Amino acid sequence: MSIFLDSGDLNEIRRFHKMGIIRGVTTNPTILLKDDVRGDLDGIRQHFIKIAQMINPYPLSAEVTSNDKDKMIEQARDIVKWADNMIVKIPIHGPNGELENLEVVHELEKKHRVRINVTAMMSAQQCYLAASAGATYVSIFGGRVNNMGYNTIGEIKILRKLLDDFDLPSKIIMGSTREILNVVEWLHAGAHIVTVLPKFLEGMIVHPYSKETVKMFLDDAEKGKGT
Ligand code: E4P
């Protein structure tokens, strides 16, 4: 079980990678826009190469920016040339429920040996089919599931059992963290990975009572020097 960082910010990735606590990085077009990483795939290539080199051999997910079947395959095959540890994110279906995406996933994994992270999923049943199509990673957006009034923990438990019972090697990535507690509760429910926003990772480390305790140690060390 491990933690990925859900960020395109080079400084944040460096900060947590240097602590040795992350095992991968995920991005999506919205995260890149927020982190001011702009440009078409050619434009963002160098930024991704820097991240990929920094975290190597851990995986780095970059998402396709088209919903056209041929274009998705072309972009995916391009992205994996950037570095050995590149993973390509493909949404479960198109914006209007177009169904070609799983065919794209299957072709990329089986014919072109491209490792795929199927993204934007909200249920165990979507993930089960993506895993059946051969996806290396299946991503559920836990925060969005909870926001809609569904039970993320229940979906994780069902999905993990299905993957284990049917010997499907896909790894579950839980994304869309909304609070610090999501990380351990989703891992505990059976997720292989939670991809965490930098602010929540920091929040997992820092505790007010730890601050107070460390301050007490340092103050008493000073006082001890004076005797
Ligand atoms: C992870 O892979 C997802 O892209 C991400 O966590 C989505 O989060 P959001 O629901 O905050 O957009």
XYZ file of C-alpha atoms and ligand atoms in Angstrom:
239
model
C 0.000 0.000 0.000
C 1.430 3.358 -0.879
C 0.953 7.049 -1.326
C 1.215 8.969 -4.568
C 1.269 12.756 -4.823
C -1.597 14.306 -6.812
C 0.285 17.315 -8.174
C 2.124 18.765 -11.140
C 4.107 21.203 -8.997
C 7.807 20.387 -9.293
C 8.698 21.965 -5.933
C 5.979 20.082 -4.050
C 6.958 16.813 -5.707
C 10.653 17.397 -4.856
C 9.764 18.275 -1.240
C 7.858 15.061 -0.545
C 10.042 12.828 -2.735
C 13.098 13.891 -0.710
C 11.307 12.679 2.457
C 10.997 9.223 0.875
C 7.248 9.012 1.478
C 5.737 9.024 -2.018
C 5.777 6.122 -4.482
C 4.419 7.883 -7.551
C 2.814 11.054 -8.933
C -0.514 11.606 -10.685
C -1.692 14.616 -12.667
C -4.685 15.604 -14.752
C -5.372 18.634 -16.978
C -7.156 20.467 -14.130
C -4.246 19.962 -11.720
C -1.800 21.168 -14.398
C -3.863 24.307 -14.988
C -3.994 24.992 -11.233
C -0.221 24.450 -10.955
C 0.322 26.759 -13.974
C 1.809 24.026 -16.173
C 0.504 25.207 -19.545
C 0.814 24.083 -23.137
C -0.164 21.241 -25.433
C 1.497 17.831 -24.982
C 4.635 19.075 -26.751
C 4.652 22.119 -24.486
C 4.428 20.170 -21.225
C 6.800 17.365 -22.252
C 9.935 18.865 -20.666
C 8.136 19.509 -17.379
C 7.036 15.862 -17.253
C 10.503 14.600 -18.159
C 11.901 16.537 -15.181
C 9.329 15.010 -12.794
C 9.799 11.522 -14.267
C 13.577 11.719 -13.820
C 13.218 13.062 -10.297
C 10.935 10.242 -9.071
C 12.311 7.395 -11.219
C 11.587 4.459 -10.957
C 8.248 5.468 -9.445
C 5.363 5.987 -11.906
C 4.144 9.337 -13.228
C 0.642 9.583 -14.745
C -0.130 12.038 -17.560
C -3.604 12.240 -19.105
C -4.553 12.282 -22.778
C -6.186 15.536 -23.876
C -8.471 14.215 -26.612
C -11.481 11.947 -26.730
C -10.891 10.850 -30.307
C -9.888 7.180 -30.413
C -6.955 7.483 -32.804
C -5.728 10.665 -31.144
C -5.815 9.017 -27.680
C -3.704 6.121 -28.984
C -1.284 8.506 -30.710
C -0.936 10.685 -27.584
C -0.505 7.668 -25.287
C 2.252 6.210 -27.472
C 3.943 9.609 -27.495
C 3.681 10.119 -23.703
C 5.373 6.793 -22.898
C 8.376 7.818 -24.996
C 9.061 10.702 -22.570
C 10.424 8.353 -19.869
C 10.343 4.683 -18.812
C 8.135 5.436 -15.811
C 5.339 7.225 -17.701
C 1.780 5.950 -17.224
C -1.058 7.191 -19.432
C -4.401 8.217 -17.990
C -7.463 7.427 -20.112
C -10.947 8.385 -18.843
C -13.425 5.493 -18.487
C -15.616 6.950 -21.246
C -16.198 10.131 -23.197
C -18.003 13.261 -21.964
C -21.266 11.961 -23.435
C -20.775 8.349 -22.395
C -18.947 7.361 -25.602
C -17.782 3.768 -25.201
C -14.601 3.604 -27.268
C -12.263 4.330 -24.349
C -12.071 0.787 -22.982
C -11.198 -0.442 -26.460
C -8.386 2.113 -26.457
C -7.236 0.892 -23.022
C -7.249 -2.731 -24.163
C -5.343 -1.981 -27.361
C -2.743 0.177 -25.631
C -2.098 -2.348 -22.845
C -2.144 -5.535 -24.917
C -0.838 -4.444 -28.327
C 1.430 -1.500 -27.527
C 2.458 -2.435 -23.949
C 1.504 1.020 -22.665
C 0.628 1.060 -18.953
C -2.751 2.700 -18.448
C -4.404 4.363 -15.462
C -8.138 4.414 -16.202
C -9.461 7.578 -14.616
C -12.594 9.546 -13.688
C -14.318 6.465 -12.258
C -16.945 6.623 -9.520
C -17.826 2.974 -8.879
C -16.482 -0.532 -8.353
C -18.336 -1.750 -11.440
C -16.588 0.754 -13.724
C -13.218 -0.195 -12.223
C -13.918 -3.912 -12.537
C -14.514 -3.533 -16.280
C -11.439 -1.313 -16.694
C -9.396 -3.962 -14.857
C -10.874 -6.635 -17.126
C -9.816 -4.577 -20.166
C -6.247 -4.833 -18.851
C -5.651 -1.498 -17.078
C -2.552 -1.400 -14.875
C -4.256 1.087 -12.527
C -7.929 1.853 -11.890
C -8.702 5.235 -10.327
C -11.828 6.009 -8.297
C -12.486 9.638 -7.388
C -13.459 9.043 -3.771
C -14.210 12.650 -2.845
C -16.565 13.030 -5.794
C -18.280 9.721 -4.942
C -18.922 10.938 -1.378
C -20.046 14.348 -2.692
C -22.784 12.605 -4.695
C -24.017 10.792 -1.582
C -22.560 7.385 -2.414
C -20.304 5.321 -0.144
C -16.670 5.364 -1.243
C -15.530 2.892 1.418
C -18.133 0.350 0.271
C -17.013 0.689 -3.354
C -13.364 0.141 -2.392
C -14.183 -3.010 -0.423
C -16.283 -4.485 -3.255
C -13.656 -3.626 -5.867
C -10.717 -5.038 -3.907
C -12.587 -8.306 -3.370
C -13.454 -8.572 -7.065
C -9.845 -7.928 -8.135
C -8.511 -10.461 -5.630
C -11.174 -13.126 -6.321
C -10.719 -12.943 -10.086
C -6.915 -12.571 -10.009
C -6.976 -9.236 -11.802
C -3.595 -7.541 -11.338
C -4.862 -3.924 -11.592
C -4.006 -1.671 -8.673
C -6.664 0.581 -7.126
C -5.708 4.265 -6.957
C -8.018 6.398 -4.819
C -7.988 10.024 -5.934
C -10.017 13.149 -5.234
C -8.927 13.465 -1.609
C -11.085 15.955 0.290
C -9.727 15.585 3.826
C -6.700 14.144 5.611
C -8.664 11.206 7.029
C -9.411 9.935 3.496
C -5.858 8.636 3.141
C -5.765 6.047 5.920
C -9.460 5.162 5.700
C -9.200 4.394 1.972
C -5.978 2.405 2.389
C -7.586 0.524 5.283
C -10.635 -0.272 3.127
C -8.416 -1.992 0.551
C -7.042 0.603 -1.858
C -3.525 -0.217 -3.038
C -2.708 3.477 -3.440
C -4.130 6.849 -2.436
C -2.998 9.827 -4.480
C -2.897 12.743 -2.068
C -2.947 16.516 -2.479
C 0.241 18.117 -1.057
C -1.717 20.062 1.606
C -3.199 16.843 3.019
C 0.158 15.059 3.039
C 1.592 17.915 5.071
C -1.457 17.699 7.335
C -0.796 13.988 7.928
C 2.656 14.803 9.250
C 2.067 17.883 11.372
C 0.072 17.536 14.611
C -0.496 20.410 17.072
C 0.338 18.221 20.072
C 3.551 17.012 18.373
C 4.475 20.675 17.866
C 3.891 21.381 21.553
C 5.845 18.285 22.595
C 8.831 19.082 20.370
C 8.806 22.650 21.667
C 8.890 21.274 25.238
C 11.920 19.078 24.380
C 13.807 21.962 22.786
C 12.972 24.377 25.621
C 14.033 21.869 28.282
C 17.242 21.104 26.359
C 18.045 24.814 26.524
C 17.225 24.971 30.229
C 19.408 21.880 30.842
C 22.405 23.571 29.228
C 22.243 26.276 31.902
C 22.703 23.971 34.923
C -6.447 11.601 -9.422
O -5.845 10.870 -10.155
C -7.483 12.536 -9.851
O -7.149 13.095 -11.076
C -7.784 13.617 -8.867
O -7.522 13.188 -7.561
C -9.157 14.201 -9.048
O -9.505 14.963 -7.955
P -10.678 16.040 -7.917
O -11.960 15.342 -7.673
O -10.285 16.915 -6.764
O -10.667 16.770 -9.228
